[in-house]
Amino acid sequence: MEGESNGRVRVSPLEIDPEQFRLLGHELIDRIAKLLESLPTRPVTRGESPLDIRKALDADRGLPSCGEDPGQLLHRAADLLFDHSLFNGHPRFWGYITSSATPIGALGELLAAAVNPNVGAWPLSPMASEIEAQTIRWIAEMLGYPQECGGLLVSGGNMANIVGFLAARQAKAGREVRTAGLGDARLRVYCSKETHTWVQKAADIAGMGTDAIRWIATNDRMQIDVSALRQQIEADRAAGERPILVVGNAGTVSTGAVDSLTDLAAICREFDLWFHVDGAYGAMAAIVPEASPQFAGLGGADSIAMDPHKWLYAPLEAGCALVRNREKLRDAFSYHPPYYHFETEAINYYDLGPQNSRGFRALKVWLALQQAGRDGYVQTIAEDIRLAGELFRQIAQTPQLEALTQSLSITTFRFIPRDLKPGGDEIEGYLDQLNNELLTRLQNSGEAYLSNAIVRGRFALRACIVNFRTTQADIEALPPLIVRIGEKTDAELRPAPLRR
Ligand SMILES: *Cc1c(COP(=O)(O)O)cnc(C)c1O
């Protein structure tokens, strides 16, 4: 018989006893609070090279064979991350479409990890599964979408769109694609040329290949050309191909353009196609009264992708896929009959998407939705849009800057030296090069962070404000900063033939 002392107490190198956990947790939270406090006075990024970063990390060090002190490890990790990160929570971060993250979301992630429910299966996560279901209903409600829809949280917009795409394939392929494969089905999908690259990954993953995508031209507002779309669908049908899906954009990634969703919904009804809306970035703007008319028709989508880690400001990662008819989601992913618990149907999320084991992504979203409430989100998103409009106006009033587009919270523009008149290949080519270099220098300066877009064939600077920390003063600081960096870059870069 084993003695009590060595049989009942297991000493694990991974355990942290509750007293030490409390201590380490408090220290870490204190450090995080200080980081958040210091964000406005830090550079957005230090613009270090991969070599700098690897050196700071001591990247070549081998894995220690003996364990190390957890307190020291946490401090070292915080030091590395605080000193060598790009902070998308900085008030002057306006690159790509990455939001500032809610502090309550950070605490929610800690809580979710501590309880560690596996939200693949209801019995493994009874409360967490129901919190995810409630989160889905609330998101649907905010978008004006039926609350009985099917839906789940996934890693991001790419996965949410892929889920919608696979649901469409199953629903409209007209054959048993999940068992028999695609065979000679000549399935075709339609989207504008402004559509995000997820659609290529989806067509590839779905076994259709990227040649199945019909890239439809856009109008001068970067929205899908609806009559070109109709012509392409008719031509494909006449050629014996099988159109199945139209993708509408509710906020394109480069300029925030919103396609005419009512027109797309009507075409999909007429031709019996699945209507999917990529609202990864923009869909949540539908709750803002001044923006909502642009989203008419959203409620008619068969599926919607939206990203809580964009305009709900959740910490990465959280994407959300919604499918109007929840059975279509099961049809696309399930290998089990519906699951009942005490005669109530209970959701096993592994039946609604590609994942099996799943983390508790919903908690951080669910907490923030309640912290701000619907009104808080309306106000915050509206303010982001207002600031983007304000930036556009200030740029339009700055002589060396050309304002290009503004839609939702994305403003695009470029720097043009006073003595250069845009037009002609030589000058336009130089302006592309100049703005590209200006952007690199701005990004490395850490003073503000933008990314770029191609607007009507030209290289543009692009500010996307999905940031509840950005103030009017932050916006007002940008045009003079761009002019200062632009003038210096131009002085160094301009080729002799373009000098006067
Ligand atoms: C961001 C974005 C995506 C991709 O979403 P991820 O969360 O980065 O995977 C797709 N479509 C649009 C319109 C987006 O803005």
Coordinates of C-alpha atoms and ligand atoms in Angstrom, one line a residue:
M1 CA 0.0 0.0 0.0
E2 CA 1.2 3.5 -0.8
G3 CA 1.6 6.0 2.0
E4 CA -1.0 8.8 2.1
S5 CA 1.5 11.5 1.6
N6 CA 3.0 10.3 -1.7
G7 CA -0.3 8.8 -3.1
R8 CA -2.6 11.8 -2.8
V9 CA -0.4 14.7 -3.6
R10 CA 1.1 14.8 -7.1
V11 CA 3.9 17.2 -7.7
S12 CA 3.6 18.4 -11.2
P13 CA 6.1 20.8 -12.9
L14 CA 3.1 22.5 -14.5
E15 CA 1.1 23.3 -11.4
I16 CA 1.0 26.7 -9.8
D17 CA -0.5 26.7 -6.3
P18 CA -3.4 29.0 -5.7
E19 CA -1.4 31.4 -3.5
Q20 CA 1.3 31.8 -6.1
F21 CA -1.2 32.1 -8.9
R22 CA -2.9 35.0 -7.1
L23 CA 0.4 36.7 -6.7
L24 CA 1.6 36.3 -10.3
G25 CA -1.8 37.2 -11.6
H26 CA -1.9 40.5 -9.6
E27 CA 1.6 41.4 -10.8
L28 CA 0.7 40.7 -14.4
I29 CA -2.5 42.6 -14.3
D30 CA -0.7 45.6 -12.8
R31 CA 1.8 45.5 -15.6
I32 CA -1.0 45.3 -18.2
A33 CA -2.8 48.2 -16.6
K34 CA 0.4 50.3 -16.8
L35 CA 0.8 49.4 -20.5
L36 CA -2.7 50.5 -21.3
E37 CA -2.1 53.7 -19.4
S38 CA 1.1 54.4 -21.4
L39 CA -0.2 53.6 -24.9
P40 CA -0.7 57.2 -26.0
T41 CA 2.8 58.2 -25.1
R42 CA 4.5 55.1 -26.7
P43 CA 5.4 54.8 -30.4
V44 CA 2.8 52.7 -32.3
T45 CA 5.7 50.5 -33.3
R46 CA 9.5 50.7 -33.2
G47 CA 9.9 49.6 -36.7
E48 CA 12.6 47.0 -35.8
S49 CA 13.8 44.4 -38.3
P50 CA 13.3 40.7 -37.9
L51 CA 17.0 40.5 -36.9
D52 CA 16.5 43.0 -34.1
I53 CA 13.5 41.1 -32.8
R54 CA 15.3 37.7 -33.0
K55 CA 18.2 39.2 -31.1
A56 CA 15.9 40.6 -28.3
L57 CA 14.2 37.2 -28.1
D58 CA 17.5 35.2 -28.1
A59 CA 15.8 33.2 -30.8
D60 CA 18.5 30.7 -31.2
R61 CA 18.4 29.6 -27.6
G62 CA 17.4 25.9 -27.3
L63 CA 14.5 24.7 -25.1
P64 CA 15.7 24.5 -21.5
S65 CA 15.6 21.0 -20.2
C66 CA 15.0 22.1 -16.6
G67 CA 11.9 24.2 -15.8
E68 CA 12.1 27.9 -15.0
D69 CA 10.4 30.1 -12.5
P70 CA 6.9 31.0 -13.7
G71 CA 7.0 34.5 -12.2
Q72 CA 10.3 35.3 -14.0
L73 CA 8.9 33.9 -17.2
L74 CA 5.8 36.0 -17.1
H75 CA 7.9 39.1 -16.5
R76 CA 10.2 38.3 -19.3
A77 CA 7.3 37.7 -21.7
A78 CA 5.8 41.0 -20.8
D79 CA 9.1 42.8 -21.3
L80 CA 9.6 41.3 -24.7
L81 CA 6.0 42.0 -25.8
F82 CA 5.7 45.5 -24.3
D83 CA 9.1 46.6 -25.8
H84 CA 8.9 45.0 -29.3
S85 CA 5.2 45.0 -30.4
L86 CA 3.1 47.0 -32.7
F87 CA 0.2 48.3 -30.6
N88 CA -3.1 48.2 -32.5
G89 CA -4.7 49.6 -29.3
H90 CA -2.7 52.8 -29.7
P91 CA -4.9 55.8 -30.5
R92 CA -3.0 56.5 -33.7
F93 CA -3.1 53.0 -35.1
W94 CA -5.2 53.1 -38.3
G95 CA -3.6 50.3 -40.4
Y96 CA -5.4 47.5 -42.2
I97 CA -8.6 46.6 -40.4
T98 CA -7.5 45.8 -36.9
S99 CA -9.3 47.3 -34.0
S100 CA -8.2 48.4 -30.6
A101 CA -9.2 45.6 -28.2
T102 CA -11.6 45.9 -25.3
P103 CA -9.9 45.6 -21.9
I104 CA -12.9 43.6 -20.7
G105 CA -12.1 41.2 -23.6
A106 CA -8.6 40.7 -22.2
L107 CA -10.0 39.8 -18.8
G108 CA -12.6 37.6 -20.5
E109 CA -9.8 35.7 -22.3
L110 CA -8.2 35.0 -18.9
L111 CA -11.4 33.8 -17.5
A112 CA -12.2 31.7 -20.5
A113 CA -8.8 30.0 -20.4
A114 CA -9.1 29.4 -16.6
V115 CA -12.4 27.5 -16.9
N116 CA -11.4 26.1 -20.3
P117 CA -14.7 24.8 -21.6
N118 CA -14.5 22.8 -24.8
V119 CA -17.2 24.6 -26.8
G120 CA -17.2 21.9 -29.5
A121 CA -19.8 19.8 -27.6
W122 CA -22.6 21.0 -25.4
P123 CA -22.0 18.5 -22.5
L124 CA -18.4 19.7 -22.3
S125 CA -19.4 23.3 -22.1
P126 CA -23.0 23.8 -21.0
M127 CA -22.9 27.4 -20.0
A128 CA -20.2 28.4 -22.5
S129 CA -22.3 26.9 -25.4
E130 CA -25.3 28.8 -24.3
I131 CA -23.3 32.0 -24.0
E132 CA -22.1 31.6 -27.5
A133 CA -25.7 31.0 -28.7
Q134 CA -26.8 34.1 -27.0
T135 CA -23.9 36.1 -28.4
I136 CA -24.9 34.9 -31.9
R137 CA -28.5 36.0 -31.3
W138 CA -27.4 39.4 -30.1
I139 CA -25.2 39.9 -33.2
A140 CA -28.0 38.8 -35.5
E141 CA -30.3 41.2 -33.8
M142 CA -27.9 44.1 -34.2
L143 CA -27.6 43.3 -37.9
G144 CA -31.4 43.1 -38.3
Y145 CA -31.0 39.4 -39.1
P146 CA -33.4 36.7 -38.0
Q147 CA -32.5 35.6 -34.5
E148 CA -33.4 32.0 -35.2
C149 CA -30.5 31.9 -37.7
G150 CA -27.7 29.4 -37.3
G151 CA -24.3 30.8 -36.5
L152 CA -21.0 30.3 -34.7
L153 CA -17.8 32.0 -33.9
V154 CA -14.7 31.1 -35.8
S155 CA -11.2 32.5 -36.0
G156 CA -11.9 35.5 -38.2
G157 CA -13.4 36.9 -41.4
N158 CA -11.7 34.4 -43.7
M159 CA -13.1 31.4 -41.8
A160 CA -16.6 33.0 -41.4
N161 CA -16.7 33.6 -45.2
I162 CA -15.5 30.1 -45.9
V163 CA -18.2 28.7 -43.7
G164 CA -20.8 30.7 -45.7
F165 CA -19.2 29.6 -48.9
L166 CA -19.3 25.9 -48.0
A167 CA -23.0 26.2 -46.8
A168 CA -23.7 27.7 -50.3
R169 CA -21.9 24.9 -52.1
Q170 CA -23.9 22.2 -50.2
A171 CA -27.2 24.0 -50.7
K172 CA -26.9 24.9 -54.4
A173 CA -24.5 22.4 -56.0
G174 CA -27.5 20.2 -57.0
R175 CA -25.6 17.0 -56.2
E176 CA -24.2 15.2 -53.2
V177 CA -20.9 17.1 -53.1
R178 CA -20.1 16.1 -49.5
T179 CA -20.1 12.4 -50.4
A180 CA -19.5 12.2 -54.1
G181 CA -17.4 15.3 -54.6
L182 CA -17.8 17.8 -57.3
G183 CA -17.3 15.5 -60.3
D184 CA -18.0 17.5 -63.4
A185 CA -20.2 20.1 -61.7
R186 CA -19.2 23.4 -63.2
L187 CA -20.1 25.6 -60.3
R188 CA -19.5 29.3 -60.6
V189 CA -19.4 32.1 -58.0
Y190 CA -19.7 35.8 -58.5
C191 CA -18.1 38.7 -56.6
S192 CA -16.7 42.1 -57.4
K193 CA -13.0 42.7 -58.1
E194 CA -12.7 44.5 -54.8
T195 CA -13.5 41.2 -52.9
H196 CA -11.0 40.1 -50.3
T197 CA -8.6 37.2 -51.0
W198 CA -10.6 34.8 -48.8
V199 CA -12.8 34.0 -51.8
Q200 CA -9.8 32.4 -53.6
K201 CA -9.0 30.3 -50.5
A202 CA -12.6 29.3 -50.3
A203 CA -12.9 28.3 -53.9
D204 CA -9.7 26.3 -53.5
I205 CA -10.7 24.6 -50.3
A206 CA -14.2 23.9 -51.6
G207 CA -12.6 21.9 -54.5
M208 CA -14.0 24.3 -57.1
G209 CA -10.7 26.0 -57.9
T210 CA -10.2 29.7 -58.3
D211 CA -11.2 29.6 -62.0
A212 CA -14.8 29.1 -60.7
I213 CA -14.7 32.8 -59.5
R214 CA -16.2 35.4 -61.8
W215 CA -14.6 38.7 -60.9
I216 CA -17.2 41.4 -61.7
A217 CA -16.2 44.9 -62.6
T218 CA -17.0 47.8 -60.2
N219 CA -18.4 51.2 -60.8
D220 CA -16.7 54.5 -60.0
R221 CA -17.7 54.1 -56.3
M222 CA -16.0 50.7 -56.2
Q223 CA -19.3 48.8 -55.9
I224 CA -20.1 45.7 -58.0
D225 CA -21.6 46.5 -61.4
V226 CA -25.0 44.9 -61.1
S227 CA -25.7 44.8 -64.8
A228 CA -22.3 43.2 -65.6
L229 CA -23.1 40.7 -62.9
R230 CA -26.4 39.8 -64.5
Q231 CA -24.8 39.4 -68.0
Q232 CA -22.1 37.1 -66.6
I233 CA -24.7 34.9 -64.9
E234 CA -26.8 34.7 -68.0
A235 CA -23.8 33.9 -70.2
D236 CA -22.6 31.2 -67.8
R237 CA -26.0 29.6 -67.7
A238 CA -26.2 29.6 -71.5
A239 CA -22.8 27.9 -71.6
G240 CA -24.0 25.1 -69.4
E241 CA -22.3 26.2 -66.2
R242 CA -23.9 26.3 -62.8
P243 CA -24.0 29.6 -61.0
I244 CA -24.5 29.0 -57.3
L245 CA -23.4 32.0 -55.2
V246 CA -23.1 35.7 -55.3
V247 CA -20.9 37.4 -52.7
G248 CA -21.8 41.0 -51.8
N249 CA -19.5 43.3 -49.9
A250 CA -20.7 45.2 -46.9
G251 CA -17.6 47.3 -46.6
T252 CA -14.7 46.3 -48.9
V253 CA -11.4 45.9 -47.3
S254 CA -9.6 48.6 -49.3
T255 CA -12.1 51.5 -49.4
G256 CA -15.1 50.5 -47.4
A257 CA -17.4 50.3 -50.4
V258 CA -20.8 48.7 -49.7
D259 CA -22.4 46.9 -52.7
S260 CA -26.0 47.4 -53.5
L261 CA -27.3 44.6 -51.4
T262 CA -30.9 44.9 -52.4
D263 CA -30.0 44.5 -56.1
L264 CA -27.8 41.5 -55.3
A265 CA -30.6 39.9 -53.2
A266 CA -33.1 40.4 -56.1
I267 CA -30.7 38.8 -58.6
C268 CA -30.1 35.9 -56.3
R269 CA -33.9 35.3 -55.9
E270 CA -34.4 35.6 -59.7
F271 CA -31.7 33.1 -60.5
D272 CA -32.1 30.9 -57.4
L273 CA -28.6 31.6 -56.1
W274 CA -27.2 31.7 -52.6
F275 CA -26.6 35.3 -51.4
H276 CA -23.6 35.7 -49.1
V277 CA -22.6 39.0 -47.6
D278 CA -19.0 39.6 -46.6
G279 CA -19.5 42.1 -43.8
A280 CA -16.3 41.1 -42.0
Y281 CA -15.4 44.8 -41.6
G282 CA -18.5 46.8 -42.3
A283 CA -21.6 45.0 -41.4
M284 CA -21.8 46.3 -37.8
A285 CA -22.1 49.8 -39.1
A286 CA -25.7 48.8 -39.9
I287 CA -26.6 49.7 -36.3
V288 CA -25.7 53.3 -36.9
P289 CA -28.8 55.2 -38.0
E290 CA -26.9 57.5 -40.5
A291 CA -25.1 54.5 -42.1
S292 CA -27.9 51.9 -42.0
P293 CA -29.6 52.9 -45.4
Q294 CA -26.5 51.6 -47.2
F295 CA -27.1 48.2 -45.7
A296 CA -30.7 47.7 -46.9
G297 CA -30.9 44.2 -48.2
L298 CA -28.5 42.8 -45.6
G299 CA -31.4 41.0 -43.9
G300 CA -32.1 39.2 -47.2
A301 CA -28.7 37.4 -47.2
D302 CA -28.6 33.6 -46.9
S303 CA -25.4 34.0 -45.0
I304 CA -23.3 36.8 -43.5
A305 CA -19.7 36.9 -42.3
M306 CA -18.8 39.6 -39.7
D307 CA -15.8 40.0 -37.5
P308 CA -16.2 40.7 -33.8
H309 CA -12.4 41.4 -33.8
K310 CA -13.0 44.4 -36.1
W311 CA -16.0 46.6 -35.3
L312 CA -17.0 44.9 -32.0
Y313 CA -13.4 45.5 -30.9
A314 CA -12.9 42.0 -29.5
P315 CA -9.3 40.9 -29.0
L316 CA -8.1 38.6 -31.7
E317 CA -9.5 36.1 -32.7
A318 CA -13.2 36.2 -33.3
G319 CA -15.1 36.0 -36.6
C320 CA -18.8 35.2 -36.8
A321 CA -20.7 33.3 -39.5
L322 CA -24.5 33.6 -39.7
V323 CA -26.7 31.4 -41.9
R324 CA -30.4 32.3 -42.2
N325 CA -31.6 28.7 -42.3
R326 CA -29.8 27.0 -39.5
E327 CA -30.5 23.6 -41.0
K328 CA -28.3 24.6 -44.0
L329 CA -25.4 25.0 -41.6
R330 CA -25.9 21.5 -40.2
D331 CA -26.3 20.2 -43.8
A332 CA -22.9 21.6 -44.7
F333 CA -21.0 20.3 -41.7
S334 CA -22.7 17.7 -39.5
Y335 CA -22.1 14.0 -39.4
H336 CA -24.5 13.5 -36.5
P337 CA -28.2 13.6 -35.9
P338 CA -29.4 16.6 -33.8
Y339 CA -28.5 16.3 -30.2
Y340 CA -31.1 16.4 -27.4
H341 CA -30.5 16.9 -23.7
F342 CA -33.6 16.5 -21.4
E343 CA -35.8 16.8 -24.6
T344 CA -34.3 20.2 -25.4
E345 CA -32.3 20.5 -28.6
A346 CA -28.8 21.5 -27.5
I347 CA -26.1 22.9 -29.8
N348 CA -23.0 20.8 -30.4
Y349 CA -20.9 23.4 -32.2
Y350 CA -18.8 20.7 -33.9
D351 CA -21.8 20.0 -36.1
L352 CA -22.0 23.6 -37.3
G353 CA -18.5 24.3 -38.5
P354 CA -15.2 22.8 -39.5
Q355 CA -13.7 22.7 -35.9
N356 CA -13.9 19.9 -33.4
S357 CA -12.5 21.1 -30.1
R358 CA -13.2 24.7 -29.8
G359 CA -12.2 27.5 -27.4
F360 CA -14.5 29.9 -25.7
R361 CA -14.3 32.8 -28.1
A362 CA -17.7 34.1 -27.3
L363 CA -17.0 35.2 -23.8
K364 CA -14.9 38.3 -24.7
V365 CA -17.5 39.3 -27.2
W366 CA -20.5 38.7 -24.9
L367 CA -18.9 40.8 -22.1
A368 CA -18.1 43.8 -24.3
L369 CA -21.6 43.7 -25.9
Q370 CA -23.1 44.2 -22.4
Q371 CA -20.5 46.6 -21.1
A372 CA -21.3 49.1 -23.9
G373 CA -24.8 47.9 -24.7
R374 CA -26.4 48.5 -28.1
D375 CA -26.3 52.3 -27.5
G376 CA -22.6 52.2 -26.6
Y377 CA -21.8 50.4 -29.8
V378 CA -23.9 52.7 -31.9
Q379 CA -22.1 55.7 -30.4
T380 CA -18.6 54.2 -30.8
I381 CA -19.0 53.0 -34.4
A382 CA -20.6 56.3 -35.3
E383 CA -17.7 58.2 -33.8
D384 CA -15.2 56.1 -35.8
I385 CA -17.1 57.0 -39.0
R386 CA -17.3 60.7 -38.0
L387 CA -13.6 60.8 -37.4
A388 CA -12.9 59.2 -40.8
G389 CA -15.1 61.9 -42.4
E390 CA -13.3 64.6 -40.4
L391 CA -10.0 63.3 -41.7
F392 CA -11.2 63.4 -45.3
R393 CA -12.3 67.0 -44.9
Q394 CA -9.0 68.1 -43.3
I395 CA -7.0 66.3 -46.0
A396 CA -9.1 68.0 -48.7
Q397 CA -8.2 71.4 -47.1
T398 CA -4.5 70.6 -47.1
P399 CA -2.8 71.8 -50.3
Q400 CA -0.2 69.0 -50.6
L401 CA -2.8 66.3 -50.0
E402 CA -5.3 64.8 -52.3
A403 CA -8.4 63.3 -50.7
L404 CA -9.4 60.2 -52.7
T405 CA -12.2 58.2 -51.1
Q406 CA -14.2 58.0 -47.9
S407 CA -16.7 55.3 -47.0
L408 CA -17.6 53.9 -43.6
S409 CA -14.5 54.6 -41.5
I410 CA -11.9 54.3 -44.3
T411 CA -10.3 57.4 -45.9
T412 CA -7.8 57.2 -48.7
F413 CA -5.6 60.0 -49.9
R414 CA -2.1 60.7 -51.2
F415 CA 0.7 63.3 -50.9
I416 CA 1.4 65.4 -54.0
P417 CA 4.3 67.9 -53.9
R418 CA 3.1 71.4 -54.6
D419 CA 5.0 71.8 -57.9
L420 CA 3.9 68.4 -59.4
K421 CA 0.7 68.2 -61.4
P422 CA -0.8 64.7 -61.3
G423 CA -1.3 63.0 -64.7
G424 CA 1.0 61.3 -67.2
D425 CA 2.8 58.1 -66.7
E426 CA 6.1 59.6 -65.5
I427 CA 4.6 61.8 -62.7
E428 CA 2.0 59.2 -61.7
G429 CA 4.7 56.6 -61.5
Y430 CA 6.8 58.9 -59.3
L431 CA 3.8 59.7 -57.0
D432 CA 3.2 56.0 -56.5
Q433 CA 6.8 55.5 -55.5
L434 CA 6.8 58.6 -53.3
N435 CA 3.7 57.7 -51.4
N436 CA 4.9 54.1 -51.0
E437 CA 8.2 55.3 -49.5
L438 CA 6.4 57.9 -47.4
L439 CA 4.2 55.1 -46.0
T440 CA 7.2 53.0 -45.0
R441 CA 8.8 56.0 -43.3
L442 CA 5.6 56.9 -41.5
Q443 CA 5.1 53.3 -40.3
N444 CA 8.7 53.1 -39.0
S445 CA 8.4 56.5 -37.3
G446 CA 5.9 55.1 -34.8
E447 CA 4.1 58.4 -34.8
A448 CA 1.0 57.0 -36.5
Y449 CA 0.2 53.9 -38.5
L450 CA -1.5 53.7 -41.9
S451 CA -1.6 51.1 -44.6
N452 CA -2.2 51.4 -48.3
A453 CA -4.9 50.8 -50.9
I454 CA -4.8 50.9 -54.7
V455 CA -7.5 53.4 -55.7
R456 CA -8.3 53.7 -59.5
G457 CA -4.9 52.2 -60.2
R458 CA -2.9 54.5 -58.0
F459 CA -1.0 53.9 -54.7
A460 CA -3.0 55.6 -51.9
L461 CA -2.5 56.0 -48.2
R462 CA -5.3 54.5 -46.3
A463 CA -6.6 55.2 -42.8
C464 CA -9.1 52.8 -41.3
I465 CA -10.5 54.0 -38.0
V466 CA -11.8 51.0 -36.0
N467 CA -10.4 52.4 -32.8
F468 CA -12.3 53.6 -29.7
R469 CA -9.2 55.4 -28.4
T470 CA -8.7 57.7 -31.4
T471 CA -9.6 61.4 -30.6
Q472 CA -10.3 64.4 -32.7
A473 CA -6.8 65.7 -31.8
D474 CA -5.2 62.4 -33.1
I475 CA -6.9 63.0 -36.4
E476 CA -5.9 66.6 -36.6
A477 CA -2.3 65.6 -36.1
L478 CA -2.2 63.4 -39.2
P479 CA -2.3 65.8 -42.2
P480 CA 0.7 67.9 -40.9
L481 CA 2.6 64.8 -40.1
I482 CA 2.1 63.4 -43.6
V483 CA 3.1 66.7 -45.2
R484 CA 6.3 66.8 -43.0
I485 CA 7.4 63.3 -43.9
G486 CA 6.2 63.7 -47.5
E487 CA 8.3 66.8 -48.1
K488 CA 11.4 65.2 -46.7
T489 CA 10.9 62.0 -48.7
D490 CA 10.3 64.0 -51.9
A491 CA 13.5 66.0 -51.4
E492 CA 15.5 62.8 -51.1
L493 CA 13.7 60.7 -53.7
R494 CA 12.7 62.9 -56.6
P495 CA 14.6 61.9 -59.8
A496 CA 16.4 64.7 -61.7
P497 CA 14.1 64.9 -64.7
L498 CA 11.2 65.8 -62.4
R499 CA 13.0 68.5 -60.6
R500 CA 12.7 72.1 -61.4
Ligands
LIG1 C1 -10.7 41.6 -42.6 C2 -11.6 41.1 -43.8 C3 -11.6 39.8 -44.2 C4 -10.7 38.8 -43.5 O1 -11.0 38.7 -42.2 P1 -9.9 38.1 -41.1 O2 -10.5 38.4 -39.8 O3 -8.6 38.9 -41.3 O4 -9.7 36.7 -41.4 C5 -12.4 39.4 -45.2 N1 -13.2 40.3 -45.8 C6 -13.2 41.6 -45.4 C7 -14.1 42.6 -46.1 C8 -12.4 42.1 -44.4 O5 -12.4 43.3 -44.0

